[in-house]
Short mmCIF file of C-alpha atoms and ligand atoms in Angstrom, two decimals:
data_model
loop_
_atom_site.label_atom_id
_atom_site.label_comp_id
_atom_site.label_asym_id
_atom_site.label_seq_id
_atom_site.Cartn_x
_atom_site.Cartn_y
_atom_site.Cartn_z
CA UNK A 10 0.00 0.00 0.00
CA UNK A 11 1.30 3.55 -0.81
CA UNK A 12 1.87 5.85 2.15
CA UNK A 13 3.22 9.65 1.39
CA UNK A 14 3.59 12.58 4.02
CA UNK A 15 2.67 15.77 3.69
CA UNK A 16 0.99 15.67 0.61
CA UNK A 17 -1.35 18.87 -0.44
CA UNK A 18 -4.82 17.93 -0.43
CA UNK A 19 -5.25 21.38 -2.91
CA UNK A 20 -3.64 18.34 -5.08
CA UNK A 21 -7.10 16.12 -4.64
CA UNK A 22 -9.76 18.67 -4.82
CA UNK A 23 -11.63 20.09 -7.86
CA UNK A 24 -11.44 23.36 -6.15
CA UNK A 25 -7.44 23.16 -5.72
CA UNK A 26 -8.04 24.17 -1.82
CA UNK A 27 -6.85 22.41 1.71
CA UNK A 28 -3.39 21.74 3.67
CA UNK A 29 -1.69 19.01 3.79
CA UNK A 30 -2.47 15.68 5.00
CA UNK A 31 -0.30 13.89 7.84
CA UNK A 32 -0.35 10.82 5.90
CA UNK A 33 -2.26 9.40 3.24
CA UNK A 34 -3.02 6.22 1.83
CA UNK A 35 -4.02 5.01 -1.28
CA UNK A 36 -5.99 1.98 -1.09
CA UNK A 37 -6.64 -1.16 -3.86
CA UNK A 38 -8.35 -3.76 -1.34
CA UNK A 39 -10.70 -3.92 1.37
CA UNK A 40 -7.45 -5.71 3.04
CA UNK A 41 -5.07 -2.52 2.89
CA UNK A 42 -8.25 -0.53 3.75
CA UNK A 43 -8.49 -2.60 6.99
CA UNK A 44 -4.74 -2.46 7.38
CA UNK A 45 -4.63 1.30 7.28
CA UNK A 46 -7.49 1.66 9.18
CA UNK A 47 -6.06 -0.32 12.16
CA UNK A 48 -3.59 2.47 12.80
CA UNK A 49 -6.39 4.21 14.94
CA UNK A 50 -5.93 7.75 13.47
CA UNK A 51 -8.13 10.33 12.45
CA UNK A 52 -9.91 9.16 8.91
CA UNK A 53 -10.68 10.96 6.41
CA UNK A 54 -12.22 9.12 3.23
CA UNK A 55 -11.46 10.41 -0.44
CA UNK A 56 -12.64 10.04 -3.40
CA UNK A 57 -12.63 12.60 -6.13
CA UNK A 58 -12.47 15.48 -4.24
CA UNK A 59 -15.30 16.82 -5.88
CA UNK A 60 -17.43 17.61 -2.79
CA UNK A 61 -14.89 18.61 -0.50
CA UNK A 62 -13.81 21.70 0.79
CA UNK A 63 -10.74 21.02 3.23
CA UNK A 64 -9.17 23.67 5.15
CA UNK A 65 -5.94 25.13 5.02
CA UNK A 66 -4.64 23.46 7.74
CA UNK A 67 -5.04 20.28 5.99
CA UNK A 68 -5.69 17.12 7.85
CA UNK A 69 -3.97 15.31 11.15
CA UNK A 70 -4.68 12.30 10.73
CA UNK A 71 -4.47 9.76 7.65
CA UNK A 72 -6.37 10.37 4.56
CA UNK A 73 -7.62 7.31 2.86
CA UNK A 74 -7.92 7.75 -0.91
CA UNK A 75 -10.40 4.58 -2.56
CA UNK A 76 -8.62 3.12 -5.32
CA UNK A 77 -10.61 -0.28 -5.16
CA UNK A 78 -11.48 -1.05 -9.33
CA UNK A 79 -13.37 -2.90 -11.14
CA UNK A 80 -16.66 -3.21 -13.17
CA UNK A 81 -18.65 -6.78 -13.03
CA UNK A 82 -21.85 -7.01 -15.58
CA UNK A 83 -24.23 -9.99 -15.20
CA UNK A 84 -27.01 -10.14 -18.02
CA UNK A 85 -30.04 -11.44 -17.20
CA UNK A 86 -33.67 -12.05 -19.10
CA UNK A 87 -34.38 -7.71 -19.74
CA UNK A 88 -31.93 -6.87 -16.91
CA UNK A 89 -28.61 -6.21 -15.66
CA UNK A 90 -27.07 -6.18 -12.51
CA UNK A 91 -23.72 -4.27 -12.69
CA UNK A 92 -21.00 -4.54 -9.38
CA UNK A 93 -18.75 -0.71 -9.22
CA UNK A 94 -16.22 -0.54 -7.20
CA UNK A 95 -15.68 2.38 -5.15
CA UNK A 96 -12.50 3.57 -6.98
CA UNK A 97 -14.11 3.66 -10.57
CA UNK A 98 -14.50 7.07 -11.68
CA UNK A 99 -17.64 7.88 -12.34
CA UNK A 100 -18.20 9.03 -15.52
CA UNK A 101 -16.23 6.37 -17.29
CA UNK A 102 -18.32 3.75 -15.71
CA UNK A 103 -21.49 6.14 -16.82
CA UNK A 104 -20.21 5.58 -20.48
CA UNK A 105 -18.93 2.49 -20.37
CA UNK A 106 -23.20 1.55 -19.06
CA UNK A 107 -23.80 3.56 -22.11
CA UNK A 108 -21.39 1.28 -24.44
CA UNK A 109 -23.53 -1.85 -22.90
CA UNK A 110 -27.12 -0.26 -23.68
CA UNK A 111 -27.89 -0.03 -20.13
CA UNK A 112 -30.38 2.60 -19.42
CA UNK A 113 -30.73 4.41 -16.01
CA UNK A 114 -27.54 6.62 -15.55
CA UNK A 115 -27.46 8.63 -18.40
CA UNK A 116 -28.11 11.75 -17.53
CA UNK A 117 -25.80 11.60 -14.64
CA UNK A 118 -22.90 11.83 -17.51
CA UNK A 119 -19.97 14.37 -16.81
CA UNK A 120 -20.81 14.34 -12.63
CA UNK A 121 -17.17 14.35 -11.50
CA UNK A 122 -15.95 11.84 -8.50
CA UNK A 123 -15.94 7.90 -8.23
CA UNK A 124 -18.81 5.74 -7.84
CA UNK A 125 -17.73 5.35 -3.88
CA UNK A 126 -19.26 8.93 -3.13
CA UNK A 127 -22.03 8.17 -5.38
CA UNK A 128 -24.38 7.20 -2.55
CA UNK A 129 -23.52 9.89 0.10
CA UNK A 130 -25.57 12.46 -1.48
CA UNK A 131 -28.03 10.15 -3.73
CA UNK A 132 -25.97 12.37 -6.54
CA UNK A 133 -28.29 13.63 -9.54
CA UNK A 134 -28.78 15.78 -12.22
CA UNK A 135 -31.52 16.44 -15.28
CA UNK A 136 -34.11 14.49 -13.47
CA UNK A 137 -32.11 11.42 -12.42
CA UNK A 138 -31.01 9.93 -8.86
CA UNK A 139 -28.43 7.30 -8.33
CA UNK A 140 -30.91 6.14 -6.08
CA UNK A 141 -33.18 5.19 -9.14
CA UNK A 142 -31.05 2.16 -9.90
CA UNK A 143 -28.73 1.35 -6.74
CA UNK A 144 -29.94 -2.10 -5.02
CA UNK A 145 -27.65 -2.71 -2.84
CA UNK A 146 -24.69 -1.06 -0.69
CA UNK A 147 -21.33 -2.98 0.20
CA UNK A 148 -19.37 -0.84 3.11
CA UNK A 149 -17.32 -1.36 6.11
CA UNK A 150 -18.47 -0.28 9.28
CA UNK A 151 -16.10 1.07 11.27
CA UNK A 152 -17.50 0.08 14.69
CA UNK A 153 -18.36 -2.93 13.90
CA UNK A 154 -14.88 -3.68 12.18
CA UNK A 155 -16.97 -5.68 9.26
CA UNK A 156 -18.29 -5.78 5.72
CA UNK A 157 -22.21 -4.76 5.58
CA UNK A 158 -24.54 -4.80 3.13
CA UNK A 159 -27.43 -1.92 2.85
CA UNK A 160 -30.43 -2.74 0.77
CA UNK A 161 -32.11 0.84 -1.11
CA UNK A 162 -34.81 1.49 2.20
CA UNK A 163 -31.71 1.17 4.45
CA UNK A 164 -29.55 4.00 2.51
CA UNK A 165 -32.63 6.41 3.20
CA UNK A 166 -31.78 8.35 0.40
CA UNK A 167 -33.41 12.14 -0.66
CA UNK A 168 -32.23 15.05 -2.30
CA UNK A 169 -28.73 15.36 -1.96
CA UNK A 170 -28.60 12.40 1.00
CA UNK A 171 -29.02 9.46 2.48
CA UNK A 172 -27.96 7.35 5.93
CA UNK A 173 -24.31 8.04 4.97
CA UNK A 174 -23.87 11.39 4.32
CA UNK A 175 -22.45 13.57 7.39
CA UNK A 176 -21.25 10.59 9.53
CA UNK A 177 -18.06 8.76 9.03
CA UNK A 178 -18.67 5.29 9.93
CA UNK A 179 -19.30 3.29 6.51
CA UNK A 180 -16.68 3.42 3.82
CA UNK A 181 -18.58 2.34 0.88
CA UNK A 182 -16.70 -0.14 -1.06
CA UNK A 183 -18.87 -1.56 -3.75
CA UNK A 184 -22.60 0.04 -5.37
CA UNK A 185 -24.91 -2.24 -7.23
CA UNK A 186 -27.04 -1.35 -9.56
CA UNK A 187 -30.17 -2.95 -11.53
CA UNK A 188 -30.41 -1.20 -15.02
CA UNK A 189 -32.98 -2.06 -17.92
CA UNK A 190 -31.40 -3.55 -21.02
CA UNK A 191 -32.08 -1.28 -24.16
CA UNK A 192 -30.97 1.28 -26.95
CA UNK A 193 -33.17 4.76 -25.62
CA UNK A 194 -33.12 6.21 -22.30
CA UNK A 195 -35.60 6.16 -19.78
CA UNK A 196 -38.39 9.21 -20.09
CA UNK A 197 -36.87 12.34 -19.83
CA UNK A 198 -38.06 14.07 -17.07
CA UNK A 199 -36.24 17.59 -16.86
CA UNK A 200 -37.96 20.07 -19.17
CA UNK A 201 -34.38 21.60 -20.60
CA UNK A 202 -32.89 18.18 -21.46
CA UNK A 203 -36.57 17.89 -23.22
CA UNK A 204 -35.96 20.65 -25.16
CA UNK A 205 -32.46 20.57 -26.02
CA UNK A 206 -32.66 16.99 -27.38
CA UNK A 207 -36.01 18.18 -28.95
CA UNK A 208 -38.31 15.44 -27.23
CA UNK A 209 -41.41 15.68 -25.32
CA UNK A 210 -41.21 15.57 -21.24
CA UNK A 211 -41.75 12.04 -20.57
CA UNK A 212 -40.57 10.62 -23.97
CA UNK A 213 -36.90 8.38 -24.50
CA UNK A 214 -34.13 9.35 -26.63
CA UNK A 215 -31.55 7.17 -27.73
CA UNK A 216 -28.91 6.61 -24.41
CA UNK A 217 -26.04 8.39 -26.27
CA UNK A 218 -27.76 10.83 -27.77
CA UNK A 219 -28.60 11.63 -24.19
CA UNK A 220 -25.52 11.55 -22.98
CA UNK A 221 -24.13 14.37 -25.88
CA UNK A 222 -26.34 16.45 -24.38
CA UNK A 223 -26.33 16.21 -20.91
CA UNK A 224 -22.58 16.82 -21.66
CA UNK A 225 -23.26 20.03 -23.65
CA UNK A 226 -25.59 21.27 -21.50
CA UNK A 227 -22.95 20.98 -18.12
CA UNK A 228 -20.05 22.21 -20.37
CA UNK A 229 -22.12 25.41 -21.04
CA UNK A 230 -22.58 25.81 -17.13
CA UNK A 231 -18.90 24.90 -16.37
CA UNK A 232 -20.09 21.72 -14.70
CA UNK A 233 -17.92 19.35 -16.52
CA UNK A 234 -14.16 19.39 -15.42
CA UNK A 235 -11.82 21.23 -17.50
CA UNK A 236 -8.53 22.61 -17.04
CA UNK A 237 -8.82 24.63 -19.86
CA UNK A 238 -12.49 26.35 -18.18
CA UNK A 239 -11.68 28.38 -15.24
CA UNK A 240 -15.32 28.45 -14.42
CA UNK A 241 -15.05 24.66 -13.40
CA UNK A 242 -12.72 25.03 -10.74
CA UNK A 243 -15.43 24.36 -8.23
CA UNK A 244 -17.09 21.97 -5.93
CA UNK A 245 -20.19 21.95 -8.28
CA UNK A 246 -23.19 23.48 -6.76
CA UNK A 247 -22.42 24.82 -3.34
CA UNK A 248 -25.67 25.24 -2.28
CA UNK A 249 -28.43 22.24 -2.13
CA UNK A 250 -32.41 23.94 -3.35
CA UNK A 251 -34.07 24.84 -0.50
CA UNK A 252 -37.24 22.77 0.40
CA UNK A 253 -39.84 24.95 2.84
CA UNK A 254 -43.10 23.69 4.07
CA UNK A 255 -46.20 25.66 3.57
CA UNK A 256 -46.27 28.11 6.24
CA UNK A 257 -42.28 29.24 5.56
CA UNK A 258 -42.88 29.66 1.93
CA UNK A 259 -45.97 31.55 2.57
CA UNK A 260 -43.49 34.22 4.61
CA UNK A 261 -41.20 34.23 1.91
CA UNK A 262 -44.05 34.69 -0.59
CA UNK A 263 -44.90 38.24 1.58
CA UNK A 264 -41.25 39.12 1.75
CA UNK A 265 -40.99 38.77 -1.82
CA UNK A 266 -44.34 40.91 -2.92
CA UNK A 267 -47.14 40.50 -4.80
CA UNK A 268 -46.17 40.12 -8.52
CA UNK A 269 -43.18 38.31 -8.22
CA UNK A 270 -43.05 34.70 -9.67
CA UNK A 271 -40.87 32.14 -7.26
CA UNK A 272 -39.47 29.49 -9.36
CA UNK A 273 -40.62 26.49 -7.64
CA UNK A 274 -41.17 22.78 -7.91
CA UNK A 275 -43.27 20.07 -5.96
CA UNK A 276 -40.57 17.60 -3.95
CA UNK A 277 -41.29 15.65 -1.17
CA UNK A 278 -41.47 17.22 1.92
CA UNK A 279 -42.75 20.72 0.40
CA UNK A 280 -42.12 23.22 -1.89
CA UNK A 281 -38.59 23.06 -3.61
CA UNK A 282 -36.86 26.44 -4.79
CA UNK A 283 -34.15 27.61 -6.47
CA UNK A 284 -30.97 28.49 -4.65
CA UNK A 285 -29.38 30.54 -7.99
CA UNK A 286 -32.83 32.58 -8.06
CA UNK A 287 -32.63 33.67 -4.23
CA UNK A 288 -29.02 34.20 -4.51
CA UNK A 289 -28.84 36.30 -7.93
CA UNK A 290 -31.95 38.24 -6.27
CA UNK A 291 -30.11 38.70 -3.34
CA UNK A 292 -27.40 40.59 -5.12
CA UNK A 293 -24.89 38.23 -6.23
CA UNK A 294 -24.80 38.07 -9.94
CA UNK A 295 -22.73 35.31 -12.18
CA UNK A 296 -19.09 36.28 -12.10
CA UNK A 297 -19.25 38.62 -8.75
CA UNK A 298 -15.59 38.03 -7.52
CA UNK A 299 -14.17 38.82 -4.20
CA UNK A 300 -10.93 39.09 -4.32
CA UNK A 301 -9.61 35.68 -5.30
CA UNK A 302 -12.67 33.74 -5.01
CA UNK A 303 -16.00 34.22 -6.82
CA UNK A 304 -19.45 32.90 -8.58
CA UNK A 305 -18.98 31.10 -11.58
CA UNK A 306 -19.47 33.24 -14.62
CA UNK A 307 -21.50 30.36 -16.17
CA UNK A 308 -23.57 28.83 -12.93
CA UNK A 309 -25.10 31.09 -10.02
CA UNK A 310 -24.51 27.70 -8.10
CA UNK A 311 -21.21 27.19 -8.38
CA UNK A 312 -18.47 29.17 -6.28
CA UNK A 313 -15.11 28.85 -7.93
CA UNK A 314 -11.74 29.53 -6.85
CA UNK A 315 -9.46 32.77 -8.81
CA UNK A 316 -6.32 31.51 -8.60
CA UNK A 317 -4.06 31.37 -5.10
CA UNK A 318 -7.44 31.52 -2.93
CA UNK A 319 -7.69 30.41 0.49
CA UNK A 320 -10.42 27.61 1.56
CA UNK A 321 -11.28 30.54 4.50
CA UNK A 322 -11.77 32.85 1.90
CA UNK A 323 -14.56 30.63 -0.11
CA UNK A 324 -16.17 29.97 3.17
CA UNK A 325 -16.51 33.39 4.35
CA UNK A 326 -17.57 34.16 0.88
CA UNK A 327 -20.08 31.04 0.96
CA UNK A 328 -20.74 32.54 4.34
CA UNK A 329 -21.69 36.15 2.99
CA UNK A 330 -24.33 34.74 0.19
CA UNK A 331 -26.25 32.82 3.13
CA UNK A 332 -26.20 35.66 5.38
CA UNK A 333 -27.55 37.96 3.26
CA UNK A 334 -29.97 35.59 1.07
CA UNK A 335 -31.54 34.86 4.80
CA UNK A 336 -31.79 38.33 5.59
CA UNK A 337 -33.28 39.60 2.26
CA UNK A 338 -36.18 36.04 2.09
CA UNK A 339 -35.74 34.38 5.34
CA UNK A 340 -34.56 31.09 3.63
CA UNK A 341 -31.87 29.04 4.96
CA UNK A 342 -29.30 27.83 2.60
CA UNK A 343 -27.31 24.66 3.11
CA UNK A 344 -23.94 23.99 1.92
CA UNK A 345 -23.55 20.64 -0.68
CA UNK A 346 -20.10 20.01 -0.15
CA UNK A 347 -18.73 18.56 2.78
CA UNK A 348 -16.46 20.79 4.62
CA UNK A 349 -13.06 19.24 6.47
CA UNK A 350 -10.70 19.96 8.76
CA UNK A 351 -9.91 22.74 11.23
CA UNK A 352 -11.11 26.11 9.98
CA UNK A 353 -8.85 28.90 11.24
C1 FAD B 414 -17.94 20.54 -11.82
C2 FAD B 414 -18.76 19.73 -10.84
C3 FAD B 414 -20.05 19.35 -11.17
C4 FAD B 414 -20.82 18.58 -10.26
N1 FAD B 414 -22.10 18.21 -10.61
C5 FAD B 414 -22.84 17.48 -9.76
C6 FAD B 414 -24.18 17.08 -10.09
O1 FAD B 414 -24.68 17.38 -11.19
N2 FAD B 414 -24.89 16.35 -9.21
C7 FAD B 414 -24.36 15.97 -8.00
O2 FAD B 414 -25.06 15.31 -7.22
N3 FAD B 414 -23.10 16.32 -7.65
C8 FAD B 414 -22.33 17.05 -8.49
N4 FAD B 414 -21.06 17.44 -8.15
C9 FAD B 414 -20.54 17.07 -6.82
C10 FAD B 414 -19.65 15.80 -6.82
O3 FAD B 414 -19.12 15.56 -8.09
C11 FAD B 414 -20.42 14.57 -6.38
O4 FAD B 414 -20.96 14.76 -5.09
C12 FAD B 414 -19.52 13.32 -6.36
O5 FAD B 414 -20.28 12.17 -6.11
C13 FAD B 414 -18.40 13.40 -5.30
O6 FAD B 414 -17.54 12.32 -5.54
P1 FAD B 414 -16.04 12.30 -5.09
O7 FAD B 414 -15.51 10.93 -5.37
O8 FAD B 414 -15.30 13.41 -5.71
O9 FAD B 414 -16.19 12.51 -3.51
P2 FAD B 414 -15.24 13.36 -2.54
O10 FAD B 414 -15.40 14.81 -2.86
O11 FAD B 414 -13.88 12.81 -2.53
O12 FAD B 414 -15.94 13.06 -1.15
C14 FAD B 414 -17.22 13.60 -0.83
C15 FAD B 414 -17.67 13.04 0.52
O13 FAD B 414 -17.89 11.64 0.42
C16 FAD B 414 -17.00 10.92 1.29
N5 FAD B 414 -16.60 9.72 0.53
C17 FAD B 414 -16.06 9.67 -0.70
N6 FAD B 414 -15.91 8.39 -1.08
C18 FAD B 414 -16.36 7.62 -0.07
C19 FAD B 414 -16.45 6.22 0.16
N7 FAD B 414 -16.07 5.32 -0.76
N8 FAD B 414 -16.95 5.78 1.34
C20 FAD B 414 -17.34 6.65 2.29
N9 FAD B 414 -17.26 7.99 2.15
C21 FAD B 414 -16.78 8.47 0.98
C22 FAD B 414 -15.87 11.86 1.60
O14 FAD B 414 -15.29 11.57 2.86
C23 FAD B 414 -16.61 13.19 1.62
O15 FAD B 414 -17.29 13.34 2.85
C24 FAD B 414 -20.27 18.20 -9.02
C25 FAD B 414 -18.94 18.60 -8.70
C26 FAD B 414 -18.21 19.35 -9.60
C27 FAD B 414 -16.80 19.74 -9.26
#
């Protein structure tokens, strides 16, 4: 197993932030995972970095980067069952299900990361969960000091989360998924991927014709990595949509005037609204930069770093937007990422 000291963790993250890490480990097997775990430090688990914000101060302890690989598709009579390891990244395994006419992830195409992470916030995009197609779980429990399986009801997933998400006892080492067997997608149900393919809401499209788009649509947004697109250097959205039950929506309805249409969309639990709408109402335009930190030109969502910029300065900056957007409508805004380490 590889062990390194001191190396930047600005190294592992999409938004080239955090300190250094005491020691990290990359691991193949749930063997050297067990092995490094047994050293009793402070864990931290990573992926792609593509949801993490670590702080400058890096982290004491040992940082356990998931290399486990390896794809395993069994055909059955008008299904699949396909076996990810936590290590594959996840779009190559989202067009490699493609490749195999498999239909259920395919307009999760471009999402940076490994399929590991893919569970901890039930990850989605253009009307599709991971949760739509996951069947079962493989982790280790760290308490228990054992492989466990979680069937779907036992993840609890929702929007943007499930059992796993803000606790650090499971490292997830294997997803399964159950994915129909043909050549078009399943219906499309986000109105712009609708449009921009030029089918009905509802209707299927053929899987990589999906795909093209989804891409094109994210690369427009600067939600597809690229070195070459300085409005990617992010942590995707930062903010999760806000979901208010009726009597907090009906405040921020009077706060907001007669006359004044709230995007909004049914979800469970209540009314879901856009985080880019209260924020870009609340002052903070695409592109707004403070000092070396700003809002993607391309995605209200999306906080990117300048060049040189300091995790402290994205969270004060993060900090700023959800002051203000609950002073001006009342609403709480959550961050997406997860945030690591000891803030100064
Ligand atoms: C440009 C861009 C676009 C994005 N678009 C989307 C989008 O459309 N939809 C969406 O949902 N997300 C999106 N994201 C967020 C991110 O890509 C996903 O959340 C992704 O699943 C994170 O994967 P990762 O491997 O990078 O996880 P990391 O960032 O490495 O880790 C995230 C969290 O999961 C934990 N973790 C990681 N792997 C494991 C594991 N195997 N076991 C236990 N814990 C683990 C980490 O400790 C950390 O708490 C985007 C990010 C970027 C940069």
């Amino acid at each position: 197993m590889l062990i390194e000291e001191g190396v930047l963790l600005s190294s592992k993250t999409t938004l080239g932030l955090g300190g250094p890490a005491k020691r990290l480990a990359r691991v193949t097997s749930v063997r050297e995972l067990t092995e490094a775990l047994g050293t009793g430090e402070r864990v931290l688990v990573l992926g792609g970095g593509s949801n993490l914000v670590v702080s400058d101060a890096g982290w004491d302890g040992l940082v356990v980067e998931m290399a486990m690989r390896g794809v395993t598709v069994r055909r059955h009579e008008g299904f699949c069952l396909v076996s990810a390891f936590a290590g594959e990244p996840w779009d190559d395994f989202v067009a490699r299900m493609i490749d195999e006419r498999l239909v259920g992830v395919e307009c999760l195409s471009g999402i940076p990361g490994l399929v590991g992470a893919t569970p901890m916030q039930n990850v989605g995009a253009y009307g599709q969960e991971v949760s739509d197609t996951i069947v079962l779980v493989r982790a280790y429990d760290r308490e228990k000091g054992e492989v466990v399986e979680f069937q779907p009801r036992e993840c609890a997933f929702s929007y943007r989360s499930s059992v796993f998400r803000g606790k650090d006892r499971h490292v997830i080492l294997e997803v399964r998924f159950r994915f129909a067997c043909g050549e078009d997608s399943a219906p499309i149900g986000y109105a712009e991927l609708a449009r921009a393919i030029g089918v009905a809401e509802g209707e299927r499209a053929p899987l990589a014709r999906v795909r093209e788009t989804v891409i094109a649509l994210r690369r427009r947004k600067g939600m597809v990595l690229d070195p070459g697109d300085a409005e990617s250097k992010s942590a995707g959205s930062f903010f999760t949509n806000p979901i208010l039950g009726p009597e907090a929506l009906a405040a921020l309805e009077s706060k907001v005037g007669p006359g004044v249409a709230i995007p909004r969309f049914a979800a469970p639990g209540g009314t879901k609204l856009s985080a880019a709408w209260l924020i870009e109402r609340a002052g903070f335009a695409k592109g707004h930069t403070v000092g070396r930190v700003g809002i993607s030109k391309k995605h209200a969502l999306a906080l990117v770093n300048r060049g040189g910029a300091s995790s402290r300065e994205l969270l004060d900056f993060a900090a700023t937007i959800s002051e203000t957007v609950h002073a001006r409508f009342g609403v709480r805004l959550e961050a997406e990422p997860v945030i690591v380490g000891q803030q100064a």
